[in-house]
Amino acid sequence: MDSAPDTPRLDAQMAFLGEADRLKAVIRATRVTGNRFENSAEHSWHVALYALTLAEHAPEGCDTTRVIQMLLLHDLVEIDAGDNPIFGDHDAAAMEAAEAAAADRLFGLLPADQAASFRAIWDEFEANETPEARFAKSLDRFAPPVLNMAAGGGSWSDYSVEWDTFETRVAPKIASGAPGLWQWLRPRARAVFDRLAGRA
Amino acid sequence: MDSAPDTPRLDAQMAFLGEADRLKAVIRATRVTGNRFENSAEHSWHVALYALTLAEHAPEGCDTTRVIQMLLLHDLVEIDAGDNPIFGDHDAAAMEAAEAAAADRLFGLLPADQAASFRAIWDEFEANETPEARFAKSLDRFAPPVLNMAAGGGSWSDYSVEWDTFETRVAPKIASGAPGLWQWLRPRARAVFDRLAGRA
Ligand SMILES: [Ca+2]
Protein backbone atom coordinates (compact mmCIF):
# COMPACT_ATOMS: atom_id res chain seq x y z
CA MET A 1 0.00 0.00 0.00
CA ASP A 2 3.04 2.29 -0.27
CA SER A 3 1.68 3.71 -3.52
CA ALA A 4 -1.71 4.68 -2.04
CA PRO A 5 -2.01 8.46 -1.77
CA ASP A 6 -3.38 9.95 1.45
CA THR A 7 -7.20 10.07 1.12
CA PRO A 8 -8.66 10.37 4.62
CA ARG A 9 -12.01 11.66 3.38
CA LEU A 10 -12.55 8.84 0.87
CA ASP A 11 -11.21 6.32 3.41
CA ALA A 12 -13.94 7.44 5.83
CA GLN A 13 -16.63 7.21 3.14
CA MET A 14 -15.47 3.70 2.23
CA ALA A 15 -15.46 2.65 5.90
CA PHE A 16 -19.11 3.76 6.07
CA LEU A 17 -20.04 1.93 2.84
CA GLY A 18 -18.24 -1.20 4.02
CA GLU A 19 -20.08 -1.20 7.34
CA ALA A 20 -23.38 -0.57 5.49
CA ASP A 21 -22.93 -3.96 3.81
CA ARG A 22 -24.08 -5.54 7.07
CA LEU A 23 -27.63 -4.29 6.46
CA LYS A 24 -27.88 -7.22 4.01
CA ALA A 25 -27.72 -9.54 7.03
CA VAL A 26 -30.57 -7.90 8.99
CA ILE A 27 -33.59 -10.14 8.55
CA ARG A 28 -37.15 -8.79 8.56
CA ALA A 29 -40.51 -10.40 9.32
CA THR A 30 -41.72 -10.08 5.72
CA ARG A 31 -41.21 -12.66 2.98
CA VAL A 32 -40.17 -12.06 -0.61
CA THR A 33 -40.98 -13.96 -3.81
CA GLY A 34 -39.88 -17.54 -3.12
CA ASN A 35 -41.00 -17.27 0.52
CA ARG A 36 -37.66 -16.56 2.21
CA PHE A 37 -37.46 -13.72 4.73
CA GLU A 38 -36.57 -10.30 3.39
CA ASN A 39 -33.44 -8.45 4.48
CA SER A 40 -33.33 -4.74 5.25
CA ALA A 41 -30.99 -3.84 2.37
CA GLU A 42 -33.22 -5.25 -0.36
CA HIS A 43 -36.24 -3.76 1.46
CA SER A 44 -34.50 -0.37 1.34
CA TRP A 45 -34.01 -0.72 -2.42
CA HIS A 46 -37.61 -1.74 -2.90
CA VAL A 47 -39.09 1.20 -0.97
CA ALA A 48 -36.78 3.63 -2.78
CA LEU A 49 -38.19 2.19 -6.03
CA TYR A 50 -41.68 2.66 -4.56
CA ALA A 51 -40.86 6.34 -4.03
CA LEU A 52 -39.63 6.73 -7.61
CA THR A 53 -42.66 4.93 -9.02
CA LEU A 54 -45.37 6.35 -6.75
CA ALA A 55 -44.11 9.95 -6.53
CA GLU A 56 -47.43 11.27 -7.86
CA HIS A 57 -49.18 9.92 -4.75
CA ALA A 58 -47.00 12.03 -2.43
CA PRO A 59 -48.31 15.05 -0.52
CA GLU A 60 -48.31 18.35 -2.41
CA GLY A 61 -44.83 19.88 -2.77
CA CYS A 62 -42.99 16.75 -1.66
CA ASP A 63 -39.37 16.49 -2.88
CA THR A 64 -38.97 12.91 -4.14
CA THR A 65 -35.18 13.18 -4.20
CA ARG A 66 -35.14 13.75 -0.45
CA VAL A 67 -37.67 10.93 0.07
CA ILE A 68 -35.38 8.51 -1.77
CA GLN A 69 -32.37 9.67 0.28
CA MET A 70 -34.36 9.01 3.47
CA LEU A 71 -35.35 5.55 2.32
CA LEU A 72 -31.79 4.62 1.34
CA LEU A 73 -30.63 5.57 4.84
CA HIS A 74 -33.68 4.83 7.01
CA ASP A 75 -32.84 1.30 8.15
CA LEU A 76 -29.05 1.52 8.57
CA VAL A 77 -29.48 1.82 12.33
CA GLU A 78 -30.80 -1.76 12.29
CA ILE A 79 -27.20 -2.93 11.77
CA ASP A 80 -26.71 -2.30 15.48
CA ALA A 81 -30.27 -2.09 16.81
CA GLY A 82 -31.98 -4.85 14.77
CA ASP A 83 -35.35 -4.78 13.04
CA ASN A 84 -38.54 -4.43 15.05
CA PRO A 85 -41.57 -5.99 13.42
CA ILE A 86 -44.60 -3.75 13.74
CA PHE A 87 -46.62 -6.59 15.27
CA GLY A 88 -43.89 -7.62 17.70
CA ASP A 89 -43.57 -6.41 21.27
CA HIS A 90 -40.70 -4.14 22.18
CA ASP A 91 -39.78 -1.37 24.56
CA ALA A 92 -40.19 1.79 22.47
CA ALA A 93 -37.92 3.99 24.61
CA ALA A 94 -35.12 1.42 24.75
CA MET A 95 -35.45 0.94 21.00
CA GLU A 96 -35.22 4.66 20.34
CA ALA A 97 -32.08 4.93 22.47
CA ALA A 98 -30.49 1.95 20.70
CA GLU A 99 -31.25 3.44 17.29
CA ALA A 100 -29.86 6.85 18.25
CA ALA A 101 -26.64 5.19 19.45
CA ALA A 102 -26.49 3.24 16.18
CA ALA A 103 -26.93 6.45 14.19
CA ASP A 104 -24.11 8.07 16.18
CA ARG A 105 -21.77 5.19 15.42
CA LEU A 106 -22.67 4.54 11.78
CA PHE A 107 -23.02 8.07 10.45
CA GLY A 108 -20.03 8.95 12.65
CA LEU A 109 -17.85 6.83 10.33
CA LEU A 110 -18.29 9.51 7.65
CA PRO A 111 -16.40 12.82 7.32
CA ALA A 112 -17.96 15.27 9.82
CA ASP A 113 -19.91 17.39 7.30
CA GLN A 114 -21.42 14.31 5.70
CA ALA A 115 -22.09 12.65 9.04
CA ALA A 116 -24.14 15.72 9.97
CA SER A 117 -26.07 15.83 6.70
CA PHE A 118 -26.88 12.09 6.66
CA ARG A 119 -27.87 12.27 10.32
CA ALA A 120 -30.16 15.21 9.53
CA ILE A 121 -31.86 13.16 6.81
CA TRP A 122 -32.38 10.25 9.22
CA ASP A 123 -33.54 12.54 12.06
CA GLU A 124 -36.04 14.15 9.68
CA PHE A 125 -37.36 10.72 8.69
CA GLU A 126 -37.73 9.68 12.33
CA ALA A 127 -39.46 12.93 13.35
CA ASN A 128 -42.11 12.27 10.67
CA GLU A 129 -43.11 15.92 10.34
CA THR A 130 -42.12 17.14 6.87
CA PRO A 131 -44.07 16.00 3.77
CA GLU A 132 -40.96 14.08 2.68
CA ALA A 133 -40.69 12.17 5.96
CA ARG A 134 -44.42 11.47 6.05
CA PHE A 135 -44.39 10.07 2.52
CA ALA A 136 -41.23 8.04 3.17
CA LYS A 137 -42.69 6.58 6.40
CA SER A 138 -45.94 5.79 4.62
CA LEU A 139 -44.12 3.88 1.88
CA ASP A 140 -42.10 2.03 4.52
CA ARG A 141 -45.41 0.92 6.09
CA PHE A 142 -47.15 0.26 2.78
CA ALA A 143 -44.58 -2.14 1.28
CA PRO A 144 -44.83 -4.95 3.90
CA PRO A 145 -48.62 -5.42 3.52
CA VAL A 146 -48.12 -5.56 -0.25
CA LEU A 147 -45.61 -8.40 0.26
CA ASN A 148 -47.96 -10.10 2.73
CA MET A 149 -50.76 -10.01 0.16
CA ALA A 150 -48.46 -11.51 -2.48
CA ALA A 151 -47.49 -14.25 0.01
CA GLY A 152 -51.16 -14.91 0.88
CA GLY A 153 -50.57 -13.95 4.52
CA GLY A 154 -46.84 -13.70 5.29
CA SER A 155 -46.17 -11.96 8.60
CA TRP A 156 -49.93 -11.58 9.17
CA SER A 157 -50.15 -15.38 9.39
CA ASP A 158 -46.85 -15.76 11.26
CA TYR A 159 -47.90 -13.27 13.95
CA SER A 160 -51.64 -14.22 13.87
CA VAL A 161 -52.56 -10.62 13.21
CA GLU A 162 -56.26 -9.68 13.33
CA TRP A 163 -57.81 -7.22 10.91
CA ASP A 164 -58.60 -4.73 13.69
CA THR A 165 -55.00 -4.75 14.90
CA PHE A 166 -53.77 -4.23 11.36
CA GLU A 167 -56.20 -1.39 10.72
CA THR A 168 -55.42 0.28 14.04
CA ARG A 169 -51.64 0.02 13.87
CA VAL A 170 -50.88 0.24 10.18
CA ALA A 171 -53.65 2.22 8.47
CA PRO A 172 -52.91 5.57 10.16
CA LYS A 173 -49.22 5.26 9.33
CA ILE A 174 -49.93 4.69 5.63
CA ALA A 175 -52.84 7.12 5.36
CA SER A 176 -50.88 9.92 7.03
CA GLY A 177 -48.48 10.43 4.13
CA ALA A 178 -50.24 8.57 1.33
CA PRO A 179 -54.02 8.39 1.74
CA GLY A 180 -54.51 7.18 -1.84
CA LEU A 181 -52.29 4.18 -1.18
CA TRP A 182 -54.26 3.22 1.92
CA GLN A 183 -57.49 3.43 -0.09
CA TRP A 184 -55.96 1.12 -2.68
CA LEU A 185 -54.66 -1.27 -0.05
CA ARG A 186 -57.65 -1.52 2.26
CA PRO A 187 -60.07 -3.69 0.24
CA ARG A 188 -57.25 -5.87 -1.09
CA ALA A 189 -55.74 -6.49 2.35
CA ARG A 190 -59.20 -7.05 3.83
CA ALA A 191 -59.87 -9.79 1.27
CA VAL A 192 -56.68 -11.61 2.37
CA PHE A 193 -57.56 -11.28 6.07
CA ASP A 194 -61.06 -12.59 5.36
CA ARG A 195 -59.61 -15.57 3.51
CA LEU A 196 -57.16 -16.27 6.36
CA ALA A 197 -60.04 -16.11 8.86
CA GLY A 198 -62.12 -18.47 6.70
CA ARG A 199 -64.74 -15.80 6.10
CA ALA A 200 -64.34 -15.73 2.31
CA MET B 1 -63.01 -6.15 -3.80
CA ASP B 2 -66.39 -4.55 -4.57
CA SER B 3 -65.41 -1.49 -2.58
CA ALA B 4 -62.14 -0.89 -4.52
CA PRO B 5 -62.40 2.23 -6.67
CA ASP B 6 -61.17 2.07 -10.24
CA THR B 7 -57.43 2.93 -10.17
CA PRO B 8 -55.86 1.63 -13.42
CA ARG B 9 -52.81 3.85 -13.12
CA LEU B 10 -51.96 2.80 -9.57
CA ASP B 11 -52.79 -0.83 -10.44
CA ALA B 12 -50.17 -0.69 -13.20
CA GLN B 13 -47.60 0.87 -10.86
CA MET B 14 -48.26 -1.83 -8.27
CA ALA B 15 -47.94 -4.57 -10.90
CA PHE B 16 -44.51 -3.16 -11.76
CA LEU B 17 -43.46 -2.95 -8.09
CA GLY B 18 -44.71 -6.49 -7.45
CA GLU B 19 -42.74 -7.87 -10.39
CA ALA B 20 -39.68 -5.90 -9.25
CA ASP B 21 -39.67 -8.00 -6.06
CA ARG B 22 -38.17 -10.82 -8.13
CA LEU B 23 -34.87 -8.92 -8.38
CA LYS B 24 -34.30 -10.14 -4.80
CA ALA B 25 -33.97 -13.66 -6.24
CA VAL B 26 -31.33 -12.81 -8.87
CA ILE B 27 -28.01 -14.05 -7.48
CA ARG B 28 -24.70 -12.38 -8.32
CA ALA B 29 -21.11 -13.63 -8.29
CA THR B 30 -20.11 -11.35 -5.40
CA ARG B 31 -20.33 -12.23 -1.71
CA VAL B 32 -21.61 -10.07 1.13
CA THR B 33 -20.67 -9.97 4.82
CA GLY B 34 -21.19 -13.52 6.08
CA ASN B 35 -19.97 -14.95 2.75
CA ARG B 36 -23.30 -15.70 1.06
CA PHE B 37 -23.81 -14.59 -2.53
CA GLU B 38 -25.26 -11.14 -3.07
CA ASN B 39 -28.59 -10.59 -4.82
CA SER B 40 -29.22 -7.84 -7.35
CA ALA B 41 -31.79 -5.97 -5.23
CA GLU B 42 -29.49 -5.46 -2.25
CA HIS B 43 -26.65 -4.66 -4.68
CA SER B 44 -28.88 -1.97 -6.23
CA TRP B 45 -29.47 -0.46 -2.79
CA HIS B 46 -25.78 -0.53 -1.99
CA VAL B 47 -24.68 1.21 -5.21
CA ALA B 48 -27.40 3.85 -4.78
CA LEU B 49 -25.92 4.46 -1.32
CA TYR B 50 -22.47 4.65 -2.95
CA ALA B 51 -23.82 7.38 -5.24
CA LEU B 52 -25.24 9.34 -2.30
CA THR B 53 -22.03 8.98 -0.29
CA LEU B 54 -19.47 9.46 -3.08
CA ALA B 55 -21.25 12.22 -5.04
CA GLU B 56 -18.23 14.52 -4.67
CA HIS B 57 -16.17 12.05 -6.75
CA ALA B 58 -18.54 12.34 -9.74
CA PRO B 59 -17.60 14.14 -12.96
CA GLU B 60 -18.18 17.92 -13.01
CA GLY B 61 -21.87 18.87 -13.32
CA CYS B 62 -23.17 15.36 -12.61
CA ASP B 63 -26.77 15.22 -11.28
CA THR B 64 -26.68 12.76 -8.37
CA THR B 65 -30.46 12.45 -8.31
CA ARG B 66 -30.42 11.03 -11.83
CA VAL B 67 -27.49 8.75 -10.95
CA ILE B 68 -29.48 7.29 -8.06
CA GLN B 69 -32.53 6.79 -10.29
CA MET B 70 -30.34 4.90 -12.79
CA LEU B 71 -28.89 2.70 -10.09
CA LEU B 72 -32.31 1.88 -8.62
CA LEU B 73 -33.46 0.74 -12.09
CA HIS B 74 -30.25 -0.53 -13.71
CA ASP B 75 -30.50 -4.23 -12.87
CA LEU B 76 -34.26 -4.81 -13.19
CA VAL B 77 -33.74 -6.42 -16.62
CA GLU B 78 -31.90 -9.25 -14.82
CA ILE B 79 -35.29 -10.50 -13.63
CA ASP B 80 -35.73 -11.92 -17.14
CA ALA B 81 -32.18 -11.87 -18.53
CA GLY B 82 -30.15 -12.97 -15.48
CA ASP B 83 -26.90 -11.54 -14.13
CA ASN B 84 -23.70 -11.77 -16.19
CA PRO B 85 -20.55 -11.80 -14.11
CA ILE B 86 -17.89 -9.58 -15.63
CA PHE B 87 -15.39 -12.48 -15.58
CA GLY B 88 -17.83 -15.03 -17.05
CA ASP B 89 -18.17 -15.84 -20.74
CA HIS B 90 -21.32 -14.78 -22.54
CA ASP B 91 -22.54 -13.76 -25.97
CA ALA B 92 -22.72 -9.97 -25.78
CA ALA B 93 -25.19 -9.50 -28.65
CA ALA B 94 -27.58 -12.17 -27.35
CA MET B 95 -27.33 -10.64 -23.89
CA GLU B 96 -28.13 -7.18 -25.18
CA ALA B 97 -31.20 -8.49 -27.03
CA ALA B 98 -32.41 -10.38 -23.94
CA GLU B 99 -32.01 -7.27 -21.79
CA ALA B 100 -33.86 -5.07 -24.28
CA ALA B 101 -36.74 -7.56 -24.34
CA ALA B 102 -36.74 -7.59 -20.54
CA ALA B 103 -36.86 -3.79 -20.45
CA ASP B 104 -39.82 -3.85 -22.87
CA ARG B 105 -41.72 -6.26 -20.66
CA LEU B 106 -40.87 -4.85 -17.24
CA PHE B 107 -41.12 -1.11 -17.88
CA GLY B 108 -44.13 -1.93 -20.08
CA LEU B 109 -46.04 -2.88 -16.94
CA LEU B 110 -46.13 0.82 -15.99
CA PRO B 111 -48.49 3.52 -17.30
CA ALA B 112 -47.22 4.57 -20.76
CA ASP B 113 -45.71 7.93 -19.74
CA GLN B 114 -43.85 6.35 -16.86
CA ALA B 115 -42.78 3.35 -18.94
CA ALA B 116 -41.18 5.81 -21.37
CA SER B 117 -39.42 7.84 -18.69
CA PHE B 118 -38.06 4.81 -16.80
CA ARG B 119 -36.95 3.26 -20.09
CA ALA B 120 -35.16 6.51 -20.99
CA ILE B 121 -33.29 6.37 -17.67
CA TRP B 122 -32.24 2.77 -18.30
CA ASP B 123 -31.30 3.46 -21.96
CA GLU B 124 -29.18 6.41 -20.82
CA PHE B 125 -27.40 4.18 -18.30
CA GLU B 126 -26.74 1.52 -20.91
CA ALA B 127 -25.48 4.04 -23.50
CA ASN B 128 -22.86 5.21 -20.97
CA GLU B 129 -22.42 8.64 -22.56
CA THR B 130 -23.73 11.27 -20.14
CA PRO B 131 -21.76 12.15 -16.97
CA GLU B 132 -24.60 10.60 -14.93
CA ALA B 133 -24.44 7.29 -16.80
CA ARG B 134 -20.66 7.19 -16.66
CA PHE B 135 -20.61 7.80 -12.92
CA ALA B 136 -23.41 5.26 -12.32
CA LYS B 137 -21.61 2.62 -14.42
CA SER B 138 -18.35 3.32 -12.62
CA LEU B 139 -19.98 2.82 -9.23
CA ASP B 140 -21.59 -0.39 -10.48
CA ARG B 141 -18.10 -1.63 -11.43
CA PHE B 142 -16.42 -0.27 -8.30
CA ALA B 143 -18.65 -1.94 -5.70
CA PRO B 144 -17.88 -5.61 -6.55
CA PRO B 145 -14.07 -5.24 -6.13
CA VAL B 146 -14.72 -3.55 -2.80
CA LEU B 147 -16.74 -6.59 -1.71
CA ASN B 148 -14.07 -8.93 -3.05
CA MET B 149 -11.43 -7.13 -1.00
CA ALA B 150 -13.59 -7.42 2.12
CA ALA B 151 -14.03 -11.15 1.40
CA GLY B 152 -10.27 -11.61 0.84
CA GLY B 153 -10.86 -12.69 -2.76
CA GLY B 154 -14.54 -13.45 -3.41
CA SER B 155 -15.32 -13.74 -7.12
CA TRP B 156 -11.63 -13.13 -7.95
CA SER B 157 -10.83 -16.44 -6.24
CA ASP B 158 -13.96 -18.21 -7.53
CA TYR B 159 -13.18 -17.30 -11.15
CA SER B 160 -9.35 -17.52 -10.76
CA VAL B 161 -9.02 -13.97 -12.02
CA GLU B 162 -5.48 -12.68 -12.75
CA TRP B 163 -4.42 -9.13 -11.97
CA ASP B 164 -3.89 -8.30 -15.66
CA THR B 165 -7.40 -9.47 -16.55
CA PHE B 166 -8.83 -7.43 -13.71
CA GLU B 167 -6.90 -4.34 -14.67
CA THR B 168 -7.77 -4.69 -18.37
CA ARG B 169 -11.47 -5.38 -17.94
CA VAL B 170 -12.42 -3.46 -14.83
CA ALA B 171 -10.04 -0.51 -14.48
CA PRO B 172 -11.21 1.39 -17.59
CA LYS B 173 -14.86 1.00 -16.56
CA ILE B 174 -14.22 2.48 -13.11
CA ALA B 175 -11.71 5.11 -14.22
CA SER B 176 -13.99 6.37 -16.99
CA GLY B 177 -16.58 7.90 -14.65
CA ALA B 178 -14.69 7.99 -11.37
CA PRO B 179 -10.89 8.19 -11.78
CA GLY B 180 -10.38 9.05 -8.11
CA LEU B 181 -12.09 5.84 -7.07
CA TRP B 182 -9.87 3.74 -9.33
CA GLN B 183 -6.80 5.43 -7.84
CA TRP B 184 -8.08 4.53 -4.39
CA LEU B 185 -8.90 0.99 -5.38
CA ARG B 186 -5.81 0.06 -7.39
CA PRO B 187 -3.15 -0.40 -4.65
CA ARG B 188 -5.68 -2.00 -2.29
CA ALA B 189 -6.94 -4.49 -4.88
CA ARG B 190 -3.38 -5.20 -6.00
CA ALA B 191 -2.42 -6.13 -2.45
CA VAL B 192 -5.24 -8.70 -2.34
CA PHE B 193 -4.27 -10.17 -5.73
CA ASP B 194 -0.64 -10.41 -4.60
CA ARG B 195 -1.71 -12.20 -1.45
CA LEU B 196 -3.90 -14.62 -3.44
CA ALA B 197 -0.99 -15.32 -5.80
CA GLY B 198 1.32 -15.94 -2.84
CA ARG B 199 3.48 -12.97 -3.75
CA ALA B 200 2.92 -11.09 -0.54
CA1 LIG C 1 -37.97 -0.51 9.02
mmCIF file of C-alpha atoms in Angstrom, chain A residues 1-5 7 9-11 13-14 16-18 20-25 31-33 36 38-46 48-50 52-57 65 68-69 71-73 76 110 113-114 118 121 142 146-147 180-181 183-184 186-188 191, chain B residues 1-5 7 9-11 13-14 16-18 20-25 31-33 36 38-46 48-50 52-57 65 68-69 71-73 76 110 113-114 118 121 142 146-147 180-181 183-184 186-188 191:
data_model
loop_
_atom_site.group_PDB
_atom_site.id
_atom_site.type_symbol
_atom_site.label_atom_id
_atom_site.label_comp_id
_atom_site.label_asym_id
_atom_site.label_seq_id
_atom_site.Cartn_x
_atom_site.Cartn_y
_atom_site.Cartn_z
ATOM 1 C CA MET A 1 0.000 0.000 0.000
ATOM 2 C CA ASP A 2 3.036 2.286 -0.265
ATOM 3 C CA SER A 3 1.683 3.708 -3.519
ATOM 4 C CA ALA A 4 -1.708 4.681 -2.042
ATOM 5 C CA PRO A 5 -2.011 8.461 -1.769
ATOM 6 C CA THR A 7 -7.200 10.073 1.116
ATOM 7 C CA ARG A 9 -12.015 11.656 3.375
ATOM 8 C CA LEU A 10 -12.551 8.841 0.872
ATOM 9 C CA ASP A 11 -11.213 6.318 3.408
ATOM 10 C CA GLN A 13 -16.629 7.205 3.136
ATOM 11 C CA MET A 14 -15.470 3.695 2.234
ATOM 12 C CA PHE A 16 -19.106 3.757 6.075
ATOM 13 C CA LEU A 17 -20.039 1.927 2.844
ATOM 14 C CA GLY A 18 -18.244 -1.201 4.023
ATOM 15 C CA ALA A 20 -23.380 -0.569 5.487
ATOM 16 C CA ASP A 21 -22.932 -3.959 3.806
ATOM 17 C CA ARG A 22 -24.076 -5.536 7.072
ATOM 18 C CA LEU A 23 -27.631 -4.290 6.463
ATOM 19 C CA LYS A 24 -27.876 -7.217 4.015
ATOM 20 C CA ALA A 25 -27.723 -9.537 7.034
ATOM 21 C CA ARG A 31 -41.209 -12.660 2.979
ATOM 22 C CA VAL A 32 -40.170 -12.056 -0.611
ATOM 23 C CA THR A 33 -40.976 -13.963 -3.809
ATOM 24 C CA ARG A 36 -37.660 -16.565 2.211
ATOM 25 C CA GLU A 38 -36.569 -10.299 3.395
ATOM 26 C CA ASN A 39 -33.437 -8.452 4.478
ATOM 27 C CA SER A 40 -33.334 -4.741 5.253
ATOM 28 C CA ALA A 41 -30.986 -3.836 2.374
ATOM 29 C CA GLU A 42 -33.222 -5.247 -0.356
ATOM 30 C CA HIS A 43 -36.236 -3.763 1.460
ATOM 31 C CA SER A 44 -34.501 -0.368 1.340
ATOM 32 C CA TRP A 45 -34.008 -0.721 -2.418
ATOM 33 C CA HIS A 46 -37.608 -1.742 -2.903
ATOM 34 C CA ALA A 48 -36.775 3.629 -2.784
ATOM 35 C CA LEU A 49 -38.187 2.191 -6.026
ATOM 36 C CA TYR A 50 -41.678 2.657 -4.557
ATOM 37 C CA LEU A 52 -39.634 6.734 -7.606
ATOM 38 C CA THR A 53 -42.665 4.933 -9.024
ATOM 39 C CA LEU A 54 -45.373 6.351 -6.752
ATOM 40 C CA ALA A 55 -44.111 9.947 -6.534
ATOM 41 C CA GLU A 56 -47.432 11.272 -7.858
ATOM 42 C CA HIS A 57 -49.175 9.918 -4.750
ATOM 43 C CA THR A 65 -35.178 13.179 -4.200
ATOM 44 C CA ILE A 68 -35.376 8.510 -1.768
ATOM 45 C CA GLN A 69 -32.369 9.668 0.279
ATOM 46 C CA LEU A 71 -35.347 5.551 2.317
ATOM 47 C CA LEU A 72 -31.786 4.620 1.339
ATOM 48 C CA LEU A 73 -30.630 5.573 4.844
ATOM 49 C CA LEU A 76 -29.055 1.522 8.566
ATOM 50 C CA LEU A 110 -18.285 9.514 7.648
ATOM 51 C CA ASP A 113 -19.913 17.387 7.304
ATOM 52 C CA GLN A 114 -21.421 14.306 5.695
ATOM 53 C CA PHE A 118 -26.883 12.090 6.662
ATOM 54 C CA ILE A 121 -31.864 13.156 6.814
ATOM 55 C CA PHE A 142 -47.149 0.262 2.783
ATOM 56 C CA VAL A 146 -48.116 -5.560 -0.247
ATOM 57 C CA LEU A 147 -45.609 -8.399 0.262
ATOM 58 C CA GLY A 180 -54.510 7.176 -1.843
ATOM 59 C CA LEU A 181 -52.290 4.180 -1.176
ATOM 60 C CA GLN A 183 -57.490 3.434 -0.093
ATOM 61 C CA TRP A 184 -55.961 1.121 -2.683
ATOM 62 C CA ARG A 186 -57.646 -1.523 2.258
ATOM 63 C CA PRO A 187 -60.072 -3.693 0.237
ATOM 64 C CA ARG A 188 -57.252 -5.868 -1.085
ATOM 65 C CA ALA A 191 -59.869 -9.788 1.265
ATOM 66 C CA MET B 1 -63.006 -6.146 -3.799
ATOM 67 C CA ASP B 2 -66.386 -4.546 -4.571
ATOM 68 C CA SER B 3 -65.406 -1.487 -2.584
ATOM 69 C CA ALA B 4 -62.142 -0.885 -4.518
ATOM 70 C CA PRO B 5 -62.400 2.230 -6.666
ATOM 71 C CA THR B 7 -57.426 2.927 -10.174
ATOM 72 C CA ARG B 9 -52.805 3.845 -13.119
ATOM 73 C CA LEU B 10 -51.959 2.795 -9.571
ATOM 74 C CA ASP B 11 -52.794 -0.833 -10.436
ATOM 75 C CA GLN B 13 -47.597 0.870 -10.861
ATOM 76 C CA MET B 14 -48.259 -1.829 -8.271
ATOM 77 C CA PHE B 16 -44.505 -3.164 -11.759
ATOM 78 C CA LEU B 17 -43.455 -2.951 -8.094
ATOM 79 C CA GLY B 18 -44.715 -6.486 -7.454
ATOM 80 C CA ALA B 20 -39.678 -5.902 -9.253
ATOM 81 C CA ASP B 21 -39.669 -8.001 -6.060
ATOM 82 C CA ARG B 22 -38.170 -10.825 -8.129
ATOM 83 C CA LEU B 23 -34.875 -8.915 -8.376
ATOM 84 C CA LYS B 24 -34.295 -10.137 -4.801
ATOM 85 C CA ALA B 25 -33.965 -13.661 -6.240
ATOM 86 C CA ARG B 31 -20.330 -12.231 -1.712
ATOM 87 C CA VAL B 32 -21.611 -10.069 1.129
ATOM 88 C CA THR B 33 -20.669 -9.965 4.815
ATOM 89 C CA ARG B 36 -23.304 -15.705 1.065
ATOM 90 C CA GLU B 38 -25.265 -11.141 -3.071
ATOM 91 C CA ASN B 39 -28.593 -10.589 -4.819
ATOM 92 C CA SER B 40 -29.217 -7.837 -7.349
ATOM 93 C CA ALA B 41 -31.794 -5.971 -5.232
ATOM 94 C CA GLU B 42 -29.493 -5.461 -2.247
ATOM 95 C CA HIS B 43 -26.650 -4.656 -4.675
ATOM 96 C CA SER B 44 -28.885 -1.967 -6.230
ATOM 97 C CA TRP B 45 -29.467 -0.455 -2.788
ATOM 98 C CA HIS B 46 -25.777 -0.529 -1.987
ATOM 99 C CA ALA B 48 -27.403 3.845 -4.778
ATOM 100 C CA LEU B 49 -25.917 4.464 -1.320
ATOM 101 C CA TYR B 50 -22.471 4.648 -2.951
ATOM 102 C CA LEU B 52 -25.238 9.342 -2.303
ATOM 103 C CA THR B 53 -22.028 8.982 -0.294
ATOM 104 C CA LEU B 54 -19.469 9.459 -3.082
ATOM 105 C CA ALA B 55 -21.247 12.220 -5.037
ATOM 106 C CA GLU B 56 -18.225 14.519 -4.672
ATOM 107 C CA HIS B 57 -16.167 12.049 -6.752
ATOM 108 C CA THR B 65 -30.464 12.447 -8.312
ATOM 109 C CA ILE B 68 -29.475 7.289 -8.062
ATOM 110 C CA GLN B 69 -32.529 6.788 -10.287
ATOM 111 C CA LEU B 71 -28.887 2.703 -10.090
ATOM 112 C CA LEU B 72 -32.313 1.876 -8.623
ATOM 113 C CA LEU B 73 -33.458 0.739 -12.085
ATOM 114 C CA LEU B 76 -34.259 -4.813 -13.192
ATOM 115 C CA LEU B 110 -46.127 0.823 -15.992
ATOM 116 C CA ASP B 113 -45.715 7.930 -19.743
ATOM 117 C CA GLN B 114 -43.845 6.353 -16.855
ATOM 118 C CA PHE B 118 -38.056 4.808 -16.796
ATOM 119 C CA ILE B 121 -33.291 6.371 -17.668
ATOM 120 C CA PHE B 142 -16.422 -0.266 -8.296
ATOM 121 C CA VAL B 146 -14.716 -3.546 -2.800
ATOM 122 C CA LEU B 147 -16.743 -6.591 -1.709
ATOM 123 C CA GLY B 180 -10.380 9.055 -8.111
ATOM 124 C CA LEU B 181 -12.089 5.845 -7.065
ATOM 125 C CA GLN B 183 -6.803 5.433 -7.843
ATOM 126 C CA TRP B 184 -8.075 4.535 -4.385
ATOM 127 C CA ARG B 186 -5.808 0.058 -7.389
ATOM 128 C CA PRO B 187 -3.152 -0.403 -4.651
ATOM 129 C CA ARG B 188 -5.679 -2.003 -2.291
ATOM 130 C CA ALA B 191 -2.422 -6.128 -2.447
#
